[in-house]
Coordinates of N, CA and C and ligand atoms in Angstrom, one line a residue:
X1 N -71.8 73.1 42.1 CA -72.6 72.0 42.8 C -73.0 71.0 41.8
X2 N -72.9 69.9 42.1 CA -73.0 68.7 41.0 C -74.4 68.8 41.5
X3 N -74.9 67.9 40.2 CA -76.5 67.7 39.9 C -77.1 66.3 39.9
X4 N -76.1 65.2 40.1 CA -76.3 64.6 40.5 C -77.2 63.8 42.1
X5 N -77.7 63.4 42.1 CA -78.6 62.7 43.5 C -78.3 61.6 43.2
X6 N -77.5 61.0 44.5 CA -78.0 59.6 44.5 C -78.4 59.0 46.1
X7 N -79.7 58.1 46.2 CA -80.0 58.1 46.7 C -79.3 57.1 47.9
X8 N -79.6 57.8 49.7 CA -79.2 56.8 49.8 C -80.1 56.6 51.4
X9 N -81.1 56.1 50.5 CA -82.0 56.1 52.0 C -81.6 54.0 52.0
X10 N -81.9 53.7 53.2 CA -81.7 51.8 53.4 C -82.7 51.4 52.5
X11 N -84.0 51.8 52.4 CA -85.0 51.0 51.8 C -84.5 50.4 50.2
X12 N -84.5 52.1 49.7 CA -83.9 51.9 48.2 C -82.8 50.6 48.0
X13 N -81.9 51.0 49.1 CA -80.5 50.1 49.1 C -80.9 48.8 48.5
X14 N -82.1 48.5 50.2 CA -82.2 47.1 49.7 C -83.3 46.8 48.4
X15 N -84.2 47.4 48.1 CA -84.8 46.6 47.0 C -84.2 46.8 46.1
X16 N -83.1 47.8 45.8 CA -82.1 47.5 44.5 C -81.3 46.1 44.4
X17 N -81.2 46.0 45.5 CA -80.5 44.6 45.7 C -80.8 43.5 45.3
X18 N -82.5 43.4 45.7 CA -83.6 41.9 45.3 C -83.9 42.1 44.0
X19 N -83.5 43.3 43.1 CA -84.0 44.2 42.0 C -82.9 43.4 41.2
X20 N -81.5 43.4 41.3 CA -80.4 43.0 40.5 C -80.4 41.5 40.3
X21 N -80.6 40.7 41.5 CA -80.6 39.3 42.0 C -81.5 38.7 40.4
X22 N -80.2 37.9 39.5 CA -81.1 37.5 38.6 C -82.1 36.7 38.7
X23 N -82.5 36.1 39.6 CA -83.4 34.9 39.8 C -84.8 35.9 40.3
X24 N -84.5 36.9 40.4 CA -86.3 37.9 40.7 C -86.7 37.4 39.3
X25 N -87.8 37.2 39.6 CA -89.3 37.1 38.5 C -89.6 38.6 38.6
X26 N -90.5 38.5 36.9 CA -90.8 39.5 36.4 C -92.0 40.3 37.0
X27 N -93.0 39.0 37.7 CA -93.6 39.7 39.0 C -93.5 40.4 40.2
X28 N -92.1 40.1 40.8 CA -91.6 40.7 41.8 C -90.7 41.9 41.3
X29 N -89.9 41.8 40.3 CA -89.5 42.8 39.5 C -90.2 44.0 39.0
X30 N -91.5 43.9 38.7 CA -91.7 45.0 38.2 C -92.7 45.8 39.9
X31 N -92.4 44.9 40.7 CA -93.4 45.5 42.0 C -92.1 46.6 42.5
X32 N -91.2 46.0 41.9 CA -89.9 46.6 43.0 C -89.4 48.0 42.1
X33 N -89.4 47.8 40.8 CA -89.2 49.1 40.1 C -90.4 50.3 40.2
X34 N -91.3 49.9 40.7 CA -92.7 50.4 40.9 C -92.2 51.5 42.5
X35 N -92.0 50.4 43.0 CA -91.4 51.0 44.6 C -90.7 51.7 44.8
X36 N -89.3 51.3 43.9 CA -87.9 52.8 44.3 C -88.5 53.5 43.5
X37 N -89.2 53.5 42.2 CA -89.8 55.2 41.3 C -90.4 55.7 42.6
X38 N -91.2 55.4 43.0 CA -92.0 56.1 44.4 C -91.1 56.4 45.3
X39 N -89.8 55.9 46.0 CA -88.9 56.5 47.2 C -88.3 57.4 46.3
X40 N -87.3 56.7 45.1 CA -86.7 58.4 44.7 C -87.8 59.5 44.4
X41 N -88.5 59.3 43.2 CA -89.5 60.4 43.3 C -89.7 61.5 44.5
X42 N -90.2 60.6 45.4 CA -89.9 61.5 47.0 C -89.3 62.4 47.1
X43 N -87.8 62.0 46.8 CA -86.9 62.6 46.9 C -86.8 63.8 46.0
X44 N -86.6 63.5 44.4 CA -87.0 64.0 43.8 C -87.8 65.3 43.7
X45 N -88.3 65.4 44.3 CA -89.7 66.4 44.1 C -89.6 67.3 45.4
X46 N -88.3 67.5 46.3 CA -88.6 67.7 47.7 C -88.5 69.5 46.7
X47 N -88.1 70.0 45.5 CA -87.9 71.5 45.6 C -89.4 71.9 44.5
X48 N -90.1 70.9 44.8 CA -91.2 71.6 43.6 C -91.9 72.7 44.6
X49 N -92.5 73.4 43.9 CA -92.8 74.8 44.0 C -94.2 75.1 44.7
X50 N -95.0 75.6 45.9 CA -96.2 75.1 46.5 C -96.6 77.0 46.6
X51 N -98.2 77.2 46.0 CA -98.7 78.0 46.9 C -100.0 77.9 47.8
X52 N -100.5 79.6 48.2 CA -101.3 79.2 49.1 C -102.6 78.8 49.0
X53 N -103.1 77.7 49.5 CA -104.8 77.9 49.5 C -105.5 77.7 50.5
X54 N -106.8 78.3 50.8 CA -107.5 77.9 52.0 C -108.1 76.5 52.0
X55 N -108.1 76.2 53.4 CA -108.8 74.9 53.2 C -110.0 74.7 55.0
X56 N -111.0 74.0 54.4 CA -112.0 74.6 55.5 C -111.7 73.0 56.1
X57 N -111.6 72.5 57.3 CA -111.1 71.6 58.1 C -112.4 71.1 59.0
X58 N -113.1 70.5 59.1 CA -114.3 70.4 60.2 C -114.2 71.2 61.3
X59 N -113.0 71.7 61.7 CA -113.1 72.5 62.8 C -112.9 74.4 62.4
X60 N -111.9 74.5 61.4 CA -111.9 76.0 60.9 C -111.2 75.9 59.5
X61 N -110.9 77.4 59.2 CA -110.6 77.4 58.1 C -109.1 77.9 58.1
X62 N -108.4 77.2 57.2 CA -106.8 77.7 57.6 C -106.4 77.6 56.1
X63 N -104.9 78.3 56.4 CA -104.4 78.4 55.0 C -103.6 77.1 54.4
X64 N -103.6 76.9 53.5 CA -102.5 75.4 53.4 C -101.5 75.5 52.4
X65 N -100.7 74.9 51.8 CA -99.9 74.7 50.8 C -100.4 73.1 49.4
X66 N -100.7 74.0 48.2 CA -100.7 72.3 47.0 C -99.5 73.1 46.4
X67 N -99.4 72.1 45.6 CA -98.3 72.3 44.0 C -99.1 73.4 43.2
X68 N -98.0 74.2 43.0 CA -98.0 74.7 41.9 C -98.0 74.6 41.1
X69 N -97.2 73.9 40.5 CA -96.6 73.4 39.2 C -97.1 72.2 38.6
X70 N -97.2 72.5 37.8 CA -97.7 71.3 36.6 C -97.1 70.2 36.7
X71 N -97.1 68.9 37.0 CA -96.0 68.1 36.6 C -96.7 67.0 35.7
X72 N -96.1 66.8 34.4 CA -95.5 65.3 33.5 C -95.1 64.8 33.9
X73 N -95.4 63.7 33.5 CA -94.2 62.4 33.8 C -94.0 61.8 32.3
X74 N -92.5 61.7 32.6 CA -92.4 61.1 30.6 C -91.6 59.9 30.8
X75 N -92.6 58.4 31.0 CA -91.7 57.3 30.7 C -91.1 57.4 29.1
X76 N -89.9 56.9 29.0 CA -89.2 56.4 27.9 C -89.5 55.2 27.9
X77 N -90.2 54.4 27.1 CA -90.2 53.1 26.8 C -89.3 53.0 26.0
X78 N -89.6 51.2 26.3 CA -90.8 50.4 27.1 C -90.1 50.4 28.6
X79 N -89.2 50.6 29.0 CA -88.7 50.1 30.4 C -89.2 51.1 31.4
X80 N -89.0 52.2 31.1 CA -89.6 53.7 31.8 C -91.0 53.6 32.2
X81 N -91.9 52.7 31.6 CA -93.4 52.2 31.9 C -93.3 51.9 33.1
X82 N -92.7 51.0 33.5 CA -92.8 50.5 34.9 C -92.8 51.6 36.2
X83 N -91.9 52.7 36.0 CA -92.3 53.6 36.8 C -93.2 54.6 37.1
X84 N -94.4 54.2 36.4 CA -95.1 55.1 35.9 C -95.8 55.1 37.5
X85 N -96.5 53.9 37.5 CA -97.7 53.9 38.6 C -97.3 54.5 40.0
X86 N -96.1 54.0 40.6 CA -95.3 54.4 41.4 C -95.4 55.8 41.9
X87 N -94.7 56.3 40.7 CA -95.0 58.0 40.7 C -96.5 58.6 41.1
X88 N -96.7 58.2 39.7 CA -98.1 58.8 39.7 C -99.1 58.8 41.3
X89 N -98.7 57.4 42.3 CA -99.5 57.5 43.5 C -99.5 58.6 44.2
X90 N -97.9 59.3 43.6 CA -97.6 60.7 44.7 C -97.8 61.3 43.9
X91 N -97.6 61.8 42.6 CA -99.0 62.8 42.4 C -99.7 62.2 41.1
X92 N -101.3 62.2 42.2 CA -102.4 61.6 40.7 C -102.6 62.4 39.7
X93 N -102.2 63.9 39.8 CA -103.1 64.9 38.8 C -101.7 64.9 37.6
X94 N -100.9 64.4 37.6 CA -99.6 64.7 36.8 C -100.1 63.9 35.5
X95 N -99.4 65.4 34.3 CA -100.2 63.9 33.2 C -98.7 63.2 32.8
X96 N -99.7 62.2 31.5 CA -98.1 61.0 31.3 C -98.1 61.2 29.6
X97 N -96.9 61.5 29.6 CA -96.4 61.9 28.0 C -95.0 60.8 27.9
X98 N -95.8 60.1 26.8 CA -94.8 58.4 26.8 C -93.9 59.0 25.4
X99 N -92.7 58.7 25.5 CA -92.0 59.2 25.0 C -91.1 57.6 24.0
X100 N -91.1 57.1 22.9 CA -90.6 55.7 22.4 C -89.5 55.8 21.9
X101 N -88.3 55.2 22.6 CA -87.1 55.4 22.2 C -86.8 53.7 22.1
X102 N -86.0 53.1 21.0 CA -84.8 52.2 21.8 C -83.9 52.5 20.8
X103 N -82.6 51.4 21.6 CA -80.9 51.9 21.3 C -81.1 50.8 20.2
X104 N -80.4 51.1 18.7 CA -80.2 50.9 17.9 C -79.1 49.7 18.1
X105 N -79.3 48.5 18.4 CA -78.0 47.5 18.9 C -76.7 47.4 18.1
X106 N -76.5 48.0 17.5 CA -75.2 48.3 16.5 C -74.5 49.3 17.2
X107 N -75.1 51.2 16.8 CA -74.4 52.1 17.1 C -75.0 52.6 18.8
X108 N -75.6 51.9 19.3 CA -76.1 52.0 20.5 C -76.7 53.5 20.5
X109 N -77.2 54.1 19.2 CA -77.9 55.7 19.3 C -79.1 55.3 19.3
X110 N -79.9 56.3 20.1 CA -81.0 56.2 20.3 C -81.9 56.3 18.9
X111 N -83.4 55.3 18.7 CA -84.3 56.1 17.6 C -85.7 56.1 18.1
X112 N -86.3 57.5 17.9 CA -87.4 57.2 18.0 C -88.6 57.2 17.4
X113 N -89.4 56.4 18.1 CA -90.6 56.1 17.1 C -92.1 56.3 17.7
X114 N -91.8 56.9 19.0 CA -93.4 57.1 19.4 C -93.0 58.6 19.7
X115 N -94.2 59.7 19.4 CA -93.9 60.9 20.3 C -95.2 62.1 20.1
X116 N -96.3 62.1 20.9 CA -97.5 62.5 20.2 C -97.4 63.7 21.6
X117 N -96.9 64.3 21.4 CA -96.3 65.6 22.5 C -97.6 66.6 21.3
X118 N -98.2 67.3 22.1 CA -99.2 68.3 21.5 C -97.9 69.9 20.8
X119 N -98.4 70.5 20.1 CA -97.6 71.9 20.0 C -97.1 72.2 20.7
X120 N -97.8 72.4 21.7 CA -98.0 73.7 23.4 C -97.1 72.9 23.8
X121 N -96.7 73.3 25.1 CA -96.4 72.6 26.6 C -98.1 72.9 26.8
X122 N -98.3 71.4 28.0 CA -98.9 71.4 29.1 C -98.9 71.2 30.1
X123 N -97.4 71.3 30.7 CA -96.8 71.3 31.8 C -95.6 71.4 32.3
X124 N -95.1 72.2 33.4 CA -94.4 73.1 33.3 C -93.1 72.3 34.0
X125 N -93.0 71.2 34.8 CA -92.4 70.7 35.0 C -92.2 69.1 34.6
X126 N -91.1 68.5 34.2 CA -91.5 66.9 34.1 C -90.1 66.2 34.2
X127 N -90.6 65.1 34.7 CA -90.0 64.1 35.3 C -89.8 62.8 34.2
X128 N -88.7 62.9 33.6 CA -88.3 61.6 32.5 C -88.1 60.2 33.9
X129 N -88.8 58.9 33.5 CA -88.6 58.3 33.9 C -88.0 57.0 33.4
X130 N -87.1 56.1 33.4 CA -86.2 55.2 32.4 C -85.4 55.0 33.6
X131 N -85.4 53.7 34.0 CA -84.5 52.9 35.3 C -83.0 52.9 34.7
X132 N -82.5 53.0 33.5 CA -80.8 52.7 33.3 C -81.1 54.0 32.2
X133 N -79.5 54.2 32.6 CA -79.1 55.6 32.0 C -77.7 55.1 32.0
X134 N -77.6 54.2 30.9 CA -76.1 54.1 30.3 C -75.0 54.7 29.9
X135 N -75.3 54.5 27.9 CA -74.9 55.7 27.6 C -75.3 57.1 27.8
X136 N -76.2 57.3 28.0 CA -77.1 58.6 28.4 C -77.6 58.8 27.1
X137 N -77.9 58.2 25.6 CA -78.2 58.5 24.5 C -79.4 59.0 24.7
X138 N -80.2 57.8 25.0 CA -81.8 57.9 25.2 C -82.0 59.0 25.7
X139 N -81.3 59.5 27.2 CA -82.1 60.2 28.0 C -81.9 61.9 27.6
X140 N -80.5 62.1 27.3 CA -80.3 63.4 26.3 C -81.4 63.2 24.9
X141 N -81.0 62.4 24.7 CA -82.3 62.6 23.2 C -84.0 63.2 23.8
X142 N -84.3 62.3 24.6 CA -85.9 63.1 25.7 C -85.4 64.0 26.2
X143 N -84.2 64.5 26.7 CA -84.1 66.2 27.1 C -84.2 66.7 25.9
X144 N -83.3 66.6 24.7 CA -83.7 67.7 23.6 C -85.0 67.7 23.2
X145 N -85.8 66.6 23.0 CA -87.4 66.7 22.7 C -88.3 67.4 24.0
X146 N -88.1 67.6 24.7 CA -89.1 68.0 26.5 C -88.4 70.0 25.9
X147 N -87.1 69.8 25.8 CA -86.6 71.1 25.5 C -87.1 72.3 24.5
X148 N -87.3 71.4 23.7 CA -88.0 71.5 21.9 C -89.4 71.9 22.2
X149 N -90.1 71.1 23.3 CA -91.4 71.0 23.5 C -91.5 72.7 24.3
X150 N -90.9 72.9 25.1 CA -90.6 74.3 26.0 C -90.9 74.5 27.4
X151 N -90.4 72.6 27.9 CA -90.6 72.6 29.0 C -88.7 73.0 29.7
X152 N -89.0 74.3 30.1 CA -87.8 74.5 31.4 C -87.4 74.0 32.4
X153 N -87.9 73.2 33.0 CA -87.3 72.4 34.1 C -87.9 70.9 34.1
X154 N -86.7 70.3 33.8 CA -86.8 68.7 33.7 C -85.7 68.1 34.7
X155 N -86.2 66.8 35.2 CA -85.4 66.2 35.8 C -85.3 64.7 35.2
X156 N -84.2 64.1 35.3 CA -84.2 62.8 35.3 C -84.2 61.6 36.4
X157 N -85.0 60.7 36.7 CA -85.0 59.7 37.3 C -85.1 58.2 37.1
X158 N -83.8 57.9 37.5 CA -83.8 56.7 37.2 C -83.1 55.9 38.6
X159 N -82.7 54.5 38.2 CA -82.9 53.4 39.1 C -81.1 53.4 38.7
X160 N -80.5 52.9 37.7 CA -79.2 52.4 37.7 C -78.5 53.6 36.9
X161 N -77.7 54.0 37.1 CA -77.0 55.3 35.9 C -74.8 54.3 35.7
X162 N -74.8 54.4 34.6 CA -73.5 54.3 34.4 C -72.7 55.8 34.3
X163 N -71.5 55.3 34.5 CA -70.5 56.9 34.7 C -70.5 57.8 33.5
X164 N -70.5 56.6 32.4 CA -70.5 57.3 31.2 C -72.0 58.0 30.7
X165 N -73.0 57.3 31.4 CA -74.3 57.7 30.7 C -74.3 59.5 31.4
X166 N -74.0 59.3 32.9 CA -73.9 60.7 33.9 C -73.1 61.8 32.9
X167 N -72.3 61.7 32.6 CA -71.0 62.5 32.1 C -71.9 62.9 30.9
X168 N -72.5 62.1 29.8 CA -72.6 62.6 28.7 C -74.0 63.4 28.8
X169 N -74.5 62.9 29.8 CA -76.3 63.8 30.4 C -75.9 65.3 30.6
X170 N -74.9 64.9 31.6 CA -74.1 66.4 32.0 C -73.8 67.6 31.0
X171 N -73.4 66.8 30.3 CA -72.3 67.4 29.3 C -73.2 68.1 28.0
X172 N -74.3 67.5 28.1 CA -75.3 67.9 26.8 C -76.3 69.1 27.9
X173 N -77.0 68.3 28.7 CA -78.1 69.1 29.6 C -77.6 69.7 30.9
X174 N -76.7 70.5 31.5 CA -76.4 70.6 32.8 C -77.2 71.0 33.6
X175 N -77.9 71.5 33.1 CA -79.6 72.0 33.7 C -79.9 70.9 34.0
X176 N -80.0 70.0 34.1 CA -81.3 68.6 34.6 C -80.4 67.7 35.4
X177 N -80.8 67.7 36.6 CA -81.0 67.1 37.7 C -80.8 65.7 37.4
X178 N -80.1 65.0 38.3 CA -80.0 63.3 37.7 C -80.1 62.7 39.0
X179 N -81.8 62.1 38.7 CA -82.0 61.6 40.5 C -81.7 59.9 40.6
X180 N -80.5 58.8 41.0 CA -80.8 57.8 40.7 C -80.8 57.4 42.2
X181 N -80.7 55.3 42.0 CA -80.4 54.9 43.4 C -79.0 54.6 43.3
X182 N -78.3 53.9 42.3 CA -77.0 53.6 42.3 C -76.3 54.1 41.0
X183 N -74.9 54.1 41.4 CA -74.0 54.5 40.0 C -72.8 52.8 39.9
X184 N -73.3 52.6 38.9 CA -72.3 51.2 39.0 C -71.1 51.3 38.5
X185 N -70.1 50.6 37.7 CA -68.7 50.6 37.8 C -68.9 51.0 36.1
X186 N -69.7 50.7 35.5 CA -68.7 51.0 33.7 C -70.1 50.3 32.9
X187 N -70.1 50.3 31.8 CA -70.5 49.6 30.3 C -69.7 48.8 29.8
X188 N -70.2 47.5 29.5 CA -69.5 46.5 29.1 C -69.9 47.3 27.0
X189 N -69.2 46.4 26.1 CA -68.4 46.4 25.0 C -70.3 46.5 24.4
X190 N -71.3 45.9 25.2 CA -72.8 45.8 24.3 C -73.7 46.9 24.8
X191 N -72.6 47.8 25.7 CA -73.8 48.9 26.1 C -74.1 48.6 27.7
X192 N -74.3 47.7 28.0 CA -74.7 47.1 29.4 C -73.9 47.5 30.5
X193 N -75.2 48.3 31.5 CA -74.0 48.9 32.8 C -74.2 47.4 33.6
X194 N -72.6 47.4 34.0 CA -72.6 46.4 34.5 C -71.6 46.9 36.5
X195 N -72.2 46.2 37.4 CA -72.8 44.6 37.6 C -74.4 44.8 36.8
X196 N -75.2 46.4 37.1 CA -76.0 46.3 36.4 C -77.2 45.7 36.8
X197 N -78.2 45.2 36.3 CA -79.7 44.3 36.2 C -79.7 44.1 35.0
X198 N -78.8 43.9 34.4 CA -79.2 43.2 32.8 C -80.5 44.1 32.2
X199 N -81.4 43.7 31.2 CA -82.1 44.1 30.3 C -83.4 45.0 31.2
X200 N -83.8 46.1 31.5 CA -84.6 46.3 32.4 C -85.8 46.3 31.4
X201 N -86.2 46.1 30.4 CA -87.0 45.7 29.8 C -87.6 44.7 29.7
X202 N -86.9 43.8 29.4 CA -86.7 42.2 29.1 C -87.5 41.5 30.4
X203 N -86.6 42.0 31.8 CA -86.9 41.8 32.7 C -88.1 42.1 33.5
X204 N -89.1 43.3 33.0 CA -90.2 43.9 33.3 C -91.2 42.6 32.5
X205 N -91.1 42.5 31.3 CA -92.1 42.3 30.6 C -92.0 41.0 30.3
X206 N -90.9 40.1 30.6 CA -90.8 38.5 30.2 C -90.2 38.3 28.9
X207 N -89.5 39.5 28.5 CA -89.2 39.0 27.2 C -88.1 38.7 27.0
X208 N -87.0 38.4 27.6 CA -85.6 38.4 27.7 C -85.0 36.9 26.8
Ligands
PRP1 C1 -83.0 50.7 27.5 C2 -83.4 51.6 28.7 C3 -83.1 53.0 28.3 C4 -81.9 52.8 27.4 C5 -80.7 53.2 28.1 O1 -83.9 50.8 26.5 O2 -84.7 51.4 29.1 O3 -84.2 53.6 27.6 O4 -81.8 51.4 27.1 O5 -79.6 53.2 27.3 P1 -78.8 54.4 26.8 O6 -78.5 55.3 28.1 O7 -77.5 53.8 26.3 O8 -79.6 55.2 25.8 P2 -83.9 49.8 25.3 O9 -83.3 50.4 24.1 O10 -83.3 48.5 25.7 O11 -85.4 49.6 24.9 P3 -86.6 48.9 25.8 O12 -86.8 49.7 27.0 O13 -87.7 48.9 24.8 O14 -86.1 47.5 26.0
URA2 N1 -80.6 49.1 29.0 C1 -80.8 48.2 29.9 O1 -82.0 47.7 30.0 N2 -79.8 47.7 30.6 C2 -78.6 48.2 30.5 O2 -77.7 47.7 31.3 C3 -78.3 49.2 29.6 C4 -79.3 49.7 28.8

């Protein structure tokens, strides 16, 4: 069974659409990367793990279902920021372990330079979040470090994945789950999945 998710509820469809449109501002851009982290997430999260607890109701006392499981959330910056808040609305108690990668514009390998991960794990499940997943450098590199750390079940979630970035995720991590909205056609010669959204960083923060 492929591990792959892609999403295909209408909503997502369309704000990927106003999402790619170069003429979105970075205001309405980052509302909209904000929004599909929250529909996929949804998605995302439909096998996390629940037990039981009581809960007293104004009228009686009945049994209910919360999470079990710990969840992290690990943007990769800086583009992975944007999904943070999104998420986090569905669940507030998750913590956020920011993870600093960028692609080295030469050999397109990932480096990184932020990563204040404690010894331990302190959570047993986590959710890497980074809107493009090209080459897949970056996102395999946060799986070996989440791995290293000794978290067992990770997923990836993102917004745009190239074929090649899928294949090489695959190919390193087959354990982790690849939740996006779309798979576009290829990488151009600079790294860039293209049709794509151009620089999803650039585009978040005005700096393009
Ligand atoms: C972008 C993006 C991913 C990475 C994906 O980050 O946010 O982290 O590229 O590319 P890959 O799959 O080939 O590794 P970038 O290096 O541009 O840094 P930024 O988010 O700080 O702009
Ligand atoms: N990073 C981006 O922001 N966009 C791409 O198309 C590829 C990597």
């Amino acid at each position: 069974m492929s591990n792959l998710f892609i999403s295909n509820h209408p909503l997502v469809a369309h704000k990927l659409s106003i999402l790619r449109d170069k003429d979105t501002e970075p205001k309405k851009f980052r509302a909209l990367i904000r929004e599909i982290a929250t529909l996929l997430t949804y998605e995302a999260t439909s096998d996390l793990l629940t037990q039981d607890v009581e809960v007293t109701t104004p009228l009686a006392q009945m049994r209910c279902l919360e999470l079990k499981e710990k969840v992290g959330l690990v943007p990769i910056l800086r583009a992975g920021l944007g999904m943070v808040e999104g998420v986090w609305e569905l669940i507030p108690n998750a913590e956020v372990w920011h993870i600093g990668l960028y692609r080295d514009e030469k050999t397109l390998k990932p480096v990184e330079y932020y990563n204040k991960l404690p010894l331990e794990p302190t959570v047993s499940v986590c959710l890497i979040l980074d809107p493009m997943l090209a080459t897949g450098g970056s996102a395999v590199a946060t799986v070996d470090v989440l791995k290293n750390w000794g978290v067992k079940k990770i997923k990836f979630v993102g917004l745009i994945a190239a074929p090649e970035g899928i294949q090489n995720l695959q190919n390193h991590h087959p354990d982790v789950p690849i939740h996006v909205a779309a798979v576009d056609d290829r990488l151009n010669e600079r790294g860039y999945i293209v049709p794509g959204l151009g620089d999803a960083g650039d585009r978040q923060f005005g700096t393009g």
